[in-house]
Short mmCIF file of C-alpha atoms in Angstrom, two decimals:
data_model
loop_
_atom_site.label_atom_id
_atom_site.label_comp_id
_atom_site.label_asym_id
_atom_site.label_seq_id
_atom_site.Cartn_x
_atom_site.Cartn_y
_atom_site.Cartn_z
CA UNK A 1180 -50.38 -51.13 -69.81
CA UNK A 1181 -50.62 -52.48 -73.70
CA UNK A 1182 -53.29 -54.48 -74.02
CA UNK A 1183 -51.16 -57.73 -75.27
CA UNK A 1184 -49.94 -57.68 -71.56
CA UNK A 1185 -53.52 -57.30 -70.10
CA UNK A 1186 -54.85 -60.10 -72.00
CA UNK A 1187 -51.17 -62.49 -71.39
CA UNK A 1188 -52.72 -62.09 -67.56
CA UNK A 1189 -55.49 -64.14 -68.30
CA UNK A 1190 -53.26 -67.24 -69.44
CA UNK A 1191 -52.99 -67.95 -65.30
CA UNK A 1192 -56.11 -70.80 -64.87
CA UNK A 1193 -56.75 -69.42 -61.54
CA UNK A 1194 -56.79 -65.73 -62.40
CA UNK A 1195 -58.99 -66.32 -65.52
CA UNK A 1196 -61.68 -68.02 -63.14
CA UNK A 1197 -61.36 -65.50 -60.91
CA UNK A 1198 -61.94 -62.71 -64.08
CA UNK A 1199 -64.95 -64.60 -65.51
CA UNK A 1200 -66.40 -64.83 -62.24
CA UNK A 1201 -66.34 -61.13 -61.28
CA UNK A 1202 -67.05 -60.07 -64.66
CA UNK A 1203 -70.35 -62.59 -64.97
CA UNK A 1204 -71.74 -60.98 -61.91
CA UNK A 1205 -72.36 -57.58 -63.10
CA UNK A 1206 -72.39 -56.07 -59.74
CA UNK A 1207 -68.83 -55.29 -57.28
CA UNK A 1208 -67.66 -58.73 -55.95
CA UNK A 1209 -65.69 -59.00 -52.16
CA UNK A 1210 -62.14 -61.38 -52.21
CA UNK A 1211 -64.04 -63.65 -50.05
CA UNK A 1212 -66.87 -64.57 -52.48
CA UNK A 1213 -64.12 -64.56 -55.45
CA UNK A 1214 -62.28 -66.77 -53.71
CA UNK A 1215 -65.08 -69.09 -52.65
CA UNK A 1216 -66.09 -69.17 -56.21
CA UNK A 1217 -62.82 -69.88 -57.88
CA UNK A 1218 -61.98 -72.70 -54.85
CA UNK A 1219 -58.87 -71.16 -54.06
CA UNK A 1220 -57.41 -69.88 -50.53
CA UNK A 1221 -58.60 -65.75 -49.95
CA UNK A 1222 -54.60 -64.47 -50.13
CA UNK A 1223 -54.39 -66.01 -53.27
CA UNK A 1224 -57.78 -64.60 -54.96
CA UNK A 1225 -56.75 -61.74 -53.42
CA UNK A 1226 -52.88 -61.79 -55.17
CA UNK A 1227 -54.55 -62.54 -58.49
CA UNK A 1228 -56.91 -60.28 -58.44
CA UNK A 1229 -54.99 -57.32 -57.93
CA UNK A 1230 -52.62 -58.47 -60.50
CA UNK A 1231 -56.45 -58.16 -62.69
CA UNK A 1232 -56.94 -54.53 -61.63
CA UNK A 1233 -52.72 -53.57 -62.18
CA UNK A 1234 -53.29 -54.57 -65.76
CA UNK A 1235 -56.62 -52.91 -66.44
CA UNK A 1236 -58.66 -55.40 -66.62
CA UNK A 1237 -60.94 -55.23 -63.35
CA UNK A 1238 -60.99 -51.96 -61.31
CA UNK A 1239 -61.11 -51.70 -57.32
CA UNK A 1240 -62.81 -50.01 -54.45
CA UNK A 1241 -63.52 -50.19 -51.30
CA UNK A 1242 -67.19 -50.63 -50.04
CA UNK A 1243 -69.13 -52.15 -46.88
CA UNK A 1244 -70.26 -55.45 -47.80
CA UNK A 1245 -72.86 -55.58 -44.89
CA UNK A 1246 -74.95 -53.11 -46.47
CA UNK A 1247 -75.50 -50.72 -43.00
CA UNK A 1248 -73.18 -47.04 -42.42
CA UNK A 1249 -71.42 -45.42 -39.62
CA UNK A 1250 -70.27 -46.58 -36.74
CA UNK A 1251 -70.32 -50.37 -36.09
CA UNK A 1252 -71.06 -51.05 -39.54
CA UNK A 1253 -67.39 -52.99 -40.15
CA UNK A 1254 -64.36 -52.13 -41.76
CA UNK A 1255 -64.87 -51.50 -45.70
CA UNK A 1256 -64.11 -54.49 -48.21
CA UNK A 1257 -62.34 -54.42 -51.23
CA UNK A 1258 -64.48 -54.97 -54.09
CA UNK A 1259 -64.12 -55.16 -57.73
CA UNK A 1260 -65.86 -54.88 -61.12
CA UNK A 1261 -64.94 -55.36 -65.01
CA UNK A 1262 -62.86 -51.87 -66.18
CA UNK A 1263 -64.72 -50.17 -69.02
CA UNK A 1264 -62.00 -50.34 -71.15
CA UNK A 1265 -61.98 -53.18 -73.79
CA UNK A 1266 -59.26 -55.20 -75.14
CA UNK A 1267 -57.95 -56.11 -78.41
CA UNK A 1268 -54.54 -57.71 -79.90
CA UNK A 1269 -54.47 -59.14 -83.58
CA UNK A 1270 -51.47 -60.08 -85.15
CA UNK A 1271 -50.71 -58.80 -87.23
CA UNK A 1272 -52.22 -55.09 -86.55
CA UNK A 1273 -55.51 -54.71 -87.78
CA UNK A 1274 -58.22 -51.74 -87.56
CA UNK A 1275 -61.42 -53.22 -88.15
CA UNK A 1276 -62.70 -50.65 -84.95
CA UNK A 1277 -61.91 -47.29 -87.40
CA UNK A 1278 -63.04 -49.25 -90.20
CA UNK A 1279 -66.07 -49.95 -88.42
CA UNK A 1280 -66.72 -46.30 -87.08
CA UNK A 1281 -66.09 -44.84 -90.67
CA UNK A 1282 -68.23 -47.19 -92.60
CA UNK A 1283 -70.92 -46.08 -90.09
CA UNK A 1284 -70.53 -42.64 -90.42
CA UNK A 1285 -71.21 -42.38 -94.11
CA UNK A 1286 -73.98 -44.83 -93.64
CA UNK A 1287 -75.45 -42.38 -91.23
CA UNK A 1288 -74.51 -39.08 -92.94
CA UNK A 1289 -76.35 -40.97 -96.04
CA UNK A 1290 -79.40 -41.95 -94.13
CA UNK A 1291 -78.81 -45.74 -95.03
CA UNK A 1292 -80.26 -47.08 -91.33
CA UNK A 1293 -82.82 -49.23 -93.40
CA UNK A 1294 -80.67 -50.53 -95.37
CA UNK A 1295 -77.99 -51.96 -92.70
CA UNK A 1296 -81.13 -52.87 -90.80
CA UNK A 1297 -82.22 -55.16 -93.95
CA UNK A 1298 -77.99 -56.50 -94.28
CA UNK A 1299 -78.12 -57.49 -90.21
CA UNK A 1300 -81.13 -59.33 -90.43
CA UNK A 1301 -79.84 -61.61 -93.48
CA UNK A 1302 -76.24 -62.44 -91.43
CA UNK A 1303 -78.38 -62.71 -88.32
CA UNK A 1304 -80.63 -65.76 -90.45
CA UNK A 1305 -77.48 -67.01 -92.19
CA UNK A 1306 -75.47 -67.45 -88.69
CA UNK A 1307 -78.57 -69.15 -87.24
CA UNK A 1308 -78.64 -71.28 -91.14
CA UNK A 1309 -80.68 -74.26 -91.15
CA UNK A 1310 -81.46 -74.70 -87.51
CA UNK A 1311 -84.91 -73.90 -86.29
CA UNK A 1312 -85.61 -70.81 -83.94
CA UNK A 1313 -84.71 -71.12 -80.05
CA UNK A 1314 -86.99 -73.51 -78.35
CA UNK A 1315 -87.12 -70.85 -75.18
CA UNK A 1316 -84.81 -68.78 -73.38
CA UNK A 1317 -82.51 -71.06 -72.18
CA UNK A 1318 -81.67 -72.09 -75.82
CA UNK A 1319 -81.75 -68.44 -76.58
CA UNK A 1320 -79.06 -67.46 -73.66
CA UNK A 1321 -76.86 -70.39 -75.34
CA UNK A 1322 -77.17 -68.46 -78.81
CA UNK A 1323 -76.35 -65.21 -77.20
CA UNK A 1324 -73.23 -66.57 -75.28
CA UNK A 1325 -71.87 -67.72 -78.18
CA UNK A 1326 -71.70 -64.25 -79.74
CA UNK A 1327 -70.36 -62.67 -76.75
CA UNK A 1328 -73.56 -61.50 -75.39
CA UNK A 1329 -73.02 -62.11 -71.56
CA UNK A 1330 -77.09 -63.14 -71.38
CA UNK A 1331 -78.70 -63.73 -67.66
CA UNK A 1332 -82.05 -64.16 -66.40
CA UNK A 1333 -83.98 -61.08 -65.37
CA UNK A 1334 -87.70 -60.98 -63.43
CA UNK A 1335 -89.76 -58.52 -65.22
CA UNK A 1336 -89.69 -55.16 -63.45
CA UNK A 1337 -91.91 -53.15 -61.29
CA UNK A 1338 -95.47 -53.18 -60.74
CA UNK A 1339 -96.73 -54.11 -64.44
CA UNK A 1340 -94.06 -57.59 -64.61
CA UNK A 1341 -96.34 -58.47 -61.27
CA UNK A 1342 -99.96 -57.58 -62.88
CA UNK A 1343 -98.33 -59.67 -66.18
CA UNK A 1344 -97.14 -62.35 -63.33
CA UNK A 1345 -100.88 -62.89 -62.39
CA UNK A 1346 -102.02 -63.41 -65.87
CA UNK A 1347 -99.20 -65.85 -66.74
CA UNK A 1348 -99.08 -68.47 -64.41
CA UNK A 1349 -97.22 -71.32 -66.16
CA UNK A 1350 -94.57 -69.41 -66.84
CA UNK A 1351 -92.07 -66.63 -64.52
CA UNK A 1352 -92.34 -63.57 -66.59
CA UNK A 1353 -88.44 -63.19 -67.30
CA UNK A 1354 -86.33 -61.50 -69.49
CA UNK A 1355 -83.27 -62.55 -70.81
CA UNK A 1356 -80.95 -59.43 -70.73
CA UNK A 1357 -77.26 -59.11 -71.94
CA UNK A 1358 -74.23 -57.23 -70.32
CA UNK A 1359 -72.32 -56.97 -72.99
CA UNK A 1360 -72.70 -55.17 -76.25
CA UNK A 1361 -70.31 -56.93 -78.72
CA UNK A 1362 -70.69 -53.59 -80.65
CA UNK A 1363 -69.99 -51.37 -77.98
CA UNK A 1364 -67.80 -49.02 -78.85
CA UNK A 1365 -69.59 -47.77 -82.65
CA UNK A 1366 -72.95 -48.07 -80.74
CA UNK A 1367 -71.79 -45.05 -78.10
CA UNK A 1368 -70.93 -43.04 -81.02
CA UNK A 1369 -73.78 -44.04 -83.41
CA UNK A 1370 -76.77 -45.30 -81.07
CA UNK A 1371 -79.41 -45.26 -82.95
CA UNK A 1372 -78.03 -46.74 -86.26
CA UNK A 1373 -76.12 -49.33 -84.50
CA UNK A 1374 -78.62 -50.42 -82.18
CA UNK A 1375 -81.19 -50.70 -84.90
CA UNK A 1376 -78.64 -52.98 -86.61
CA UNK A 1377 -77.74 -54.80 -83.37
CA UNK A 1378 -81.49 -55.44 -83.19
CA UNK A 1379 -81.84 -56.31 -86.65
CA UNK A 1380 -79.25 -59.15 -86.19
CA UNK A 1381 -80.79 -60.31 -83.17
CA UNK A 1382 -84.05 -60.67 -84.79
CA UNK A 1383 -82.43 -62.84 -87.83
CA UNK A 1384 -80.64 -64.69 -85.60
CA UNK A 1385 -83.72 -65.68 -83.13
CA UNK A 1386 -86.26 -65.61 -85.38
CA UNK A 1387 -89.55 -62.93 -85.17
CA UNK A 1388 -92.24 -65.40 -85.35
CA UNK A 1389 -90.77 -68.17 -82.88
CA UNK A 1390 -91.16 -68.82 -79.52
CA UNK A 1391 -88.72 -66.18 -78.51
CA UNK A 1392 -88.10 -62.80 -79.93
CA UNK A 1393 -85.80 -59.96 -79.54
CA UNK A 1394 -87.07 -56.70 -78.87
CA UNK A 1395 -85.22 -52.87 -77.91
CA UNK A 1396 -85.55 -51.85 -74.02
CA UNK A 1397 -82.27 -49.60 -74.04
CA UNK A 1398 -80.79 -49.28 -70.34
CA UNK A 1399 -77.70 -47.44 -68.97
CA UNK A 1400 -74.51 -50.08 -69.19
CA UNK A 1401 -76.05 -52.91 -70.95
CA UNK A 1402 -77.27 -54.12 -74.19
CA UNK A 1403 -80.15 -52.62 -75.99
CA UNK A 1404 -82.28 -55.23 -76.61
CA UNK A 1405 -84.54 -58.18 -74.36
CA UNK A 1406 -85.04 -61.18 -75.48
CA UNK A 1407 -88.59 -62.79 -74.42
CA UNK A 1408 -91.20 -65.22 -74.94
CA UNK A 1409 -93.20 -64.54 -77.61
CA UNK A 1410 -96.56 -63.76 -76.71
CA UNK A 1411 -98.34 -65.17 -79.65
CA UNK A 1412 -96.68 -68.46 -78.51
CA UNK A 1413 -98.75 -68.45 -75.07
CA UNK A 1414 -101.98 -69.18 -77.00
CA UNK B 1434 -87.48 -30.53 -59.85
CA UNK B 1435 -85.68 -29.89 -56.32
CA UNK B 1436 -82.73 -28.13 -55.80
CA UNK B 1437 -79.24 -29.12 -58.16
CA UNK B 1438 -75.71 -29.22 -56.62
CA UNK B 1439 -75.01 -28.01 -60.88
CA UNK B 1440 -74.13 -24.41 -60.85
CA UNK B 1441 -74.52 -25.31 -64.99
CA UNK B 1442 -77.17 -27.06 -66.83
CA UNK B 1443 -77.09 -28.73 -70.36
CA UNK B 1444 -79.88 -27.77 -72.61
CA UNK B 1445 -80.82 -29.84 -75.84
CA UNK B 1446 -82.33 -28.49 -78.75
CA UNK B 1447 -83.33 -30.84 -81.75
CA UNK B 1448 -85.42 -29.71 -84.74
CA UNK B 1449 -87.19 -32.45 -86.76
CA UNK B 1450 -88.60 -32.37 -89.83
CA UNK B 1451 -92.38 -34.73 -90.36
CA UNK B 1452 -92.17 -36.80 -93.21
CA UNK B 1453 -96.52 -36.70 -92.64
CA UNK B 1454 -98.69 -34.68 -91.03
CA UNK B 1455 -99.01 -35.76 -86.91
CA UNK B 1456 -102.23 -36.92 -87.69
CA UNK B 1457 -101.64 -38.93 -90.92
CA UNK B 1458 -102.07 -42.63 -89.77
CA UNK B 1459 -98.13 -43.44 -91.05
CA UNK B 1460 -97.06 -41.40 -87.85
CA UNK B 1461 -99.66 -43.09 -85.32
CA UNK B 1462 -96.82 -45.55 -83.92
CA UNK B 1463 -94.71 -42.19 -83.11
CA UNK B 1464 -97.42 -40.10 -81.21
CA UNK B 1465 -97.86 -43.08 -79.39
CA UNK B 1466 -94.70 -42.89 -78.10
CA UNK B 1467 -95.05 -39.40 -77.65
CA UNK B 1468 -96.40 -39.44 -73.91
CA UNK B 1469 -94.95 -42.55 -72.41
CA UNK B 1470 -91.28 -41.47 -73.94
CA UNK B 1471 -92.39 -37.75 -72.28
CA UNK B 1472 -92.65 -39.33 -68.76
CA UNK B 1473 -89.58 -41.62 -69.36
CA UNK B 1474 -87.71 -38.00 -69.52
CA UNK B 1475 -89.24 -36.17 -66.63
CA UNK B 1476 -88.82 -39.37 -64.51
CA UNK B 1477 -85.67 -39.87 -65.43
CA UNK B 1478 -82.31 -38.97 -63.63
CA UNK B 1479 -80.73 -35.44 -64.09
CA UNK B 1480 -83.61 -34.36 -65.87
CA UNK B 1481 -84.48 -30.45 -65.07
CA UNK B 1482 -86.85 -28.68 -67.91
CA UNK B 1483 -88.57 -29.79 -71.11
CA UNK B 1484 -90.42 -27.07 -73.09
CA UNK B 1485 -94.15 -27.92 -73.42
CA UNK B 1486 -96.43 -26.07 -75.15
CA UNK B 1487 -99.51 -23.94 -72.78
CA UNK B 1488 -102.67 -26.34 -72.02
CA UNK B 1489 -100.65 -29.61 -73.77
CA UNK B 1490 -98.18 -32.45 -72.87
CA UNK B 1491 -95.36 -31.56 -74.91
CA UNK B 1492 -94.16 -28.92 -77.90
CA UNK B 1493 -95.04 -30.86 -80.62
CA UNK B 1494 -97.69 -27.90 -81.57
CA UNK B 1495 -95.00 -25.37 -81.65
CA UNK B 1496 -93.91 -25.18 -84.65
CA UNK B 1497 -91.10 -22.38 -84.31
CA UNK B 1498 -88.75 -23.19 -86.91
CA UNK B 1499 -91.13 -24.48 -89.63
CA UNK B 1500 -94.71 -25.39 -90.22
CA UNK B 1501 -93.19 -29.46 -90.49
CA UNK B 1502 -90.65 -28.86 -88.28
CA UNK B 1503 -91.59 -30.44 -84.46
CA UNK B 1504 -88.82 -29.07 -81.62
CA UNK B 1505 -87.46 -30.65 -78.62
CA UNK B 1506 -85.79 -28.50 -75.68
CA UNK B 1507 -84.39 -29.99 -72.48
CA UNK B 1508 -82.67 -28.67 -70.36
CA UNK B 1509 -80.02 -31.46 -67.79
CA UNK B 1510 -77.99 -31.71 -64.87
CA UNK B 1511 -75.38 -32.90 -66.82
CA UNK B 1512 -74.66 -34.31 -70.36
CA UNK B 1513 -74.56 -37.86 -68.81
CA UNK B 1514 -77.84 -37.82 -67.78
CA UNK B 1515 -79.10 -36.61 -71.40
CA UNK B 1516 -76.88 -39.34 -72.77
CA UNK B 1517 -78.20 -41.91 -71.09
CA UNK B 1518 -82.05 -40.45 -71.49
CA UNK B 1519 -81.64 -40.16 -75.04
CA UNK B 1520 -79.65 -43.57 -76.70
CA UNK B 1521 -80.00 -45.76 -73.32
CA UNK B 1522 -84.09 -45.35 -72.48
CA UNK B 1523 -87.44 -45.79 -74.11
CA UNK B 1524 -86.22 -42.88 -76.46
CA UNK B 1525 -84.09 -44.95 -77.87
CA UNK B 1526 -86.81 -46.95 -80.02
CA UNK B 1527 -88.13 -43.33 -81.33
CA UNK B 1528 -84.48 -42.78 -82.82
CA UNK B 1529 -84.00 -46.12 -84.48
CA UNK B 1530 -87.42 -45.62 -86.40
CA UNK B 1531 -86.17 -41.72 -87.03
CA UNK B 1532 -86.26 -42.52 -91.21
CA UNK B 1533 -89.54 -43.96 -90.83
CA UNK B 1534 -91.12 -40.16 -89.50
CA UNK B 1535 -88.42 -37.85 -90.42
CA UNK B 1536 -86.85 -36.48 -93.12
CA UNK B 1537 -83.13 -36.59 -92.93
CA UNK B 1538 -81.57 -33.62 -92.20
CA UNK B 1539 -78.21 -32.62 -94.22
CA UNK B 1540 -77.68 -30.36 -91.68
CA UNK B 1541 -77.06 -30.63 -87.61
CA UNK B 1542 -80.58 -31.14 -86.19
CA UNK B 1543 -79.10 -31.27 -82.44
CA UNK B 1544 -77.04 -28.83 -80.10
CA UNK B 1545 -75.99 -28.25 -76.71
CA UNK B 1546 -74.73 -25.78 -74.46
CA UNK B 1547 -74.56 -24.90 -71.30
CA UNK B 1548 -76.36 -22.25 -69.22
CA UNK B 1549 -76.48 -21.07 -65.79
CA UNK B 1550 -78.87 -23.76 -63.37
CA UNK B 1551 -82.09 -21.84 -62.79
CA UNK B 1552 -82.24 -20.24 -66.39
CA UNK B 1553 -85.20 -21.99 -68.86
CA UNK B 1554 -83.56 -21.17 -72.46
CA UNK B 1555 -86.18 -19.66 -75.31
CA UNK B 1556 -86.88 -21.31 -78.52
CA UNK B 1557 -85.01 -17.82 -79.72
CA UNK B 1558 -81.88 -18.59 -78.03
CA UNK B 1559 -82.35 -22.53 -78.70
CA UNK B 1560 -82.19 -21.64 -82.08
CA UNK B 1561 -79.98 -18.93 -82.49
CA UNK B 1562 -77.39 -22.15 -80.87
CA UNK B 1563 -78.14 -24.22 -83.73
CA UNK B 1564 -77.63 -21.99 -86.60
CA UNK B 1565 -74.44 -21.14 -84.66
CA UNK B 1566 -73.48 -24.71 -84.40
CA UNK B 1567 -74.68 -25.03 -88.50
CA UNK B 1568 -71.87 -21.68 -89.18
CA UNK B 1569 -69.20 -22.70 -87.39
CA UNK B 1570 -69.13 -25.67 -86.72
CA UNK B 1571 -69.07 -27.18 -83.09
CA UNK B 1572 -67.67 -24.65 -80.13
CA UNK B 1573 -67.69 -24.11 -76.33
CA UNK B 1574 -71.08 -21.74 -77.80
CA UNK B 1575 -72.75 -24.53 -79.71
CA UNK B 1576 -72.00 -28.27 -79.56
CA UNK B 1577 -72.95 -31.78 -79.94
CA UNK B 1578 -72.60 -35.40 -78.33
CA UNK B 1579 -69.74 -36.17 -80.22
CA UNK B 1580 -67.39 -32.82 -80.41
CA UNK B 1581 -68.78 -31.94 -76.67
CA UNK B 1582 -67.30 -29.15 -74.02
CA UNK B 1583 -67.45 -28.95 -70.32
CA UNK B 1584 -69.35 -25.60 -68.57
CA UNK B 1585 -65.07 -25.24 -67.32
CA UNK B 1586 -64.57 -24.97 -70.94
CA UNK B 1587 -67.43 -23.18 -72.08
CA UNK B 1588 -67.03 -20.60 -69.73
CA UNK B 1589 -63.53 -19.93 -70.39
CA UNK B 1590 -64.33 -19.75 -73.83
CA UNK B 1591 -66.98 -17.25 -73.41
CA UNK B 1592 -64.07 -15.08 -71.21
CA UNK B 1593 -61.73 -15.19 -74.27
CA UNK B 1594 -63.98 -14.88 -77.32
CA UNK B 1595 -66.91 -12.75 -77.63
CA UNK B 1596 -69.82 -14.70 -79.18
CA UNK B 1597 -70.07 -15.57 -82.74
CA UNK B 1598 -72.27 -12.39 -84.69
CA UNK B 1599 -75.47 -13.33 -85.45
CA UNK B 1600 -75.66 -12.16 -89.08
CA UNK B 1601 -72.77 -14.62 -89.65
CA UNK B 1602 -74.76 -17.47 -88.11
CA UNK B 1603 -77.90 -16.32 -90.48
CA UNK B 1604 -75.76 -16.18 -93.45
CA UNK B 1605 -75.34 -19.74 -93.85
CA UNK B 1606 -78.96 -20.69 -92.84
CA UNK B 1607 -81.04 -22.15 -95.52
CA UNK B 1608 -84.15 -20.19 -96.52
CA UNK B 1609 -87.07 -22.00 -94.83
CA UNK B 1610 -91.06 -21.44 -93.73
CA UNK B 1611 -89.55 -20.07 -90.38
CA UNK B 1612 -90.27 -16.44 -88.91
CA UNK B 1613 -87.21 -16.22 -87.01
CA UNK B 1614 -84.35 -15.48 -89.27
CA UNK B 1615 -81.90 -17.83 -87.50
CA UNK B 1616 -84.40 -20.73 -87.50
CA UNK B 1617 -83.87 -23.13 -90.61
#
């Protein structure tokens, strides 16, 4: 499938809902709850987003949506998620993605992390320009979405969020975390160089001494970096 | 570490060079990482092996390949699982900050290959991989992340082609502090 015809599927109103609302959830998503959430009949959601997964954009399975196994436990559900594979088209053909990958190569062969570190930071402060820091981390998710982020709301994990959750009562202890990389595909092939400059950017864009700041907690399938409330800022 | 449906194992070698001593105060923020980043790995999934030095928490001690040169050998279920360990963990804020404690290295500082599930490699063989990786360049023998092979591959290689002699692997090695001819 080229990828002009995989992104010509999204021009259907209903199918886009449907693709923003399975790909916002981060998790596999059941025809029923895609339909629901698009407010169209299940046959439909169901049409539309198979045409999705034909064309590459979501994938399929088949899963029990109850949760239990074995017998009794209900027939299995089709389900679906975003396909790994990304999407581009520009007319006319570009290459900014080899560009990108051999720029970063000689920058790592070189040894020149510190300096791409310093570059990120100054487009991170001149795409923020003269507005002030993000008041919090509802401002901050705005910020984020608008460079393709994908931010959501995260509880702190595990036993230490919940001793931090006793000490900071006015406040949940969240985490903003992002599922997309917008750098993706150089970071898998040059982690720590373009991490370090994803951070970088981050940092110039939110600020280091405001009320929230970016910092690296590297997970399987998402972005590298949290953004949080600055902890200087609870005094 | 319980029993592995992997009749192979990946093991990890990476050699790197102190910019200061460990104890010099510019390399504090590092060998504080040391033992949470240690636990990260042997808590986290597919790990099998790490070499740690007798009566200590981890091989920064050993100094095998150099008096300034600190080694790191894993061994994983699959490559995966050191993948995700290494770029998409903890670990991942020790690499960014690499420049900051390391000298760059011209040449490769990390290799791979795979061995049988149950063997623990030596620092010997470890680095007899990497000056084979540093000769020839990446093969089923000796690889990295981003010119990888599968164990199918590897072991069909090692069928066909009789390993790589090690006086051709020493030849290219640069002349370092290091006892063991093929370390660098």
């Amino acid at each position: 499938m080229e990828d002009i015809d995989a992104i010509a599927a999204l021009q259907d109103p209903v199918r886009r809902r449907l693709y923003e609302y399975v790909v916002a959830q981060g998790r596999e998503v059941g025809r029923n709850e895609a339909a629901e959430a698009a407010g169209v009949a299940r046959t439909l959601a169901a049409h539309h987003l198979d045409r999705l997964t034909e064309v590459g954009l979501l994938e399929s399975g088949s899963r029990r949506l109850t949760g239990r196994s074995g017998p009794g436990a209900g027939r299995p559900a089709k389900v679906y998620t975003r396909a790994r594979a990304e999407r581009a088209v520009s007319l006319p053909v570009r290459d900014y993605r080899t560009a990108a990958e051999l720029l970063a190569e000689a920058a790592e062969e070189a040894g020149l992390d510190a300096g791409l570190y310093a570059a990120a930071r100054r487009r991170g402060e001149s795409l923020r320009g003269s507005a002030a820091p993000p008041g919090g981390l509802e401002e901050a998710m705005e910020v984020l979405a608008a460079r393709g982020y994908e931010p959501h709301l995260e509880g702190a994990e595990g036993t230490e969020g919940a001793k931090g959750a006793e000490e900071a009562t006015d406040a949940a202890p969240c985490v903003v975390r992002m599922r997309n990389c917008p750098f993706h595909a150089v970071a898998e092939r040059f982690p720590p160089l373009v991490c370090g400059m994803n951070l970088a950017l981050l940092e110039g864009l939110l600020g280091t001494d405001g009320p929230v700041r970016a910092r690296m907690e590297a997970r399987p399938g998402e972005c590298c970096v949290v953004v949080e409330t600055s902890k200087n800022n609870r005094d | 570490m319980t029993a592995s449906p992997h009749a192979d194992h990946l093991a990890q070698l990476n050699v790197a060079t102190l910019r200061h001593p460990l104890d010099d105060p510019r390399m504090a923020p590092f060998v504080e990482m040391l033992d949470p980043v240690n636990a990260a790995a042997d808590a986290a999934p597919g790990f099998v092996w790490r070499l740690v030095e007798e009566g200590t928490a981890d091989a920064t001690g050993l100094r095998p390949a150099g008096e300034d040169v600190i080694v790191n050998l894993t061994v994983w279920e699959t490559q995966e699982a050191l993948w995700d360990f290494t770029y998409r963990s903890g670990h991942l804020e020790v690499m960014r900050r690499r420049r900051e404690w390391f000298e760059r290295h011209v040449e490769a500082h990390l290799v791979l290959w795979w061995i049988p599930a149950g063997h623990l490699p030596t620092v010997g063989e470890a680095l007899e991989r990497l000056a084979d990786l540093r000769a020839h360049g990446p093969s089923p023998r000796a690889f990295t992340f981003t010119s990888s092979y599968t164990a199918v591959e590897a072991a069909r290689h090692l069928r066909a082609a009789p390993p790589a002699r090690p006086e051709q692997a020493a030849r290219s090695a640069r002349p370092a502090s290091a006892t063991d001819p093929a370390a660098v």
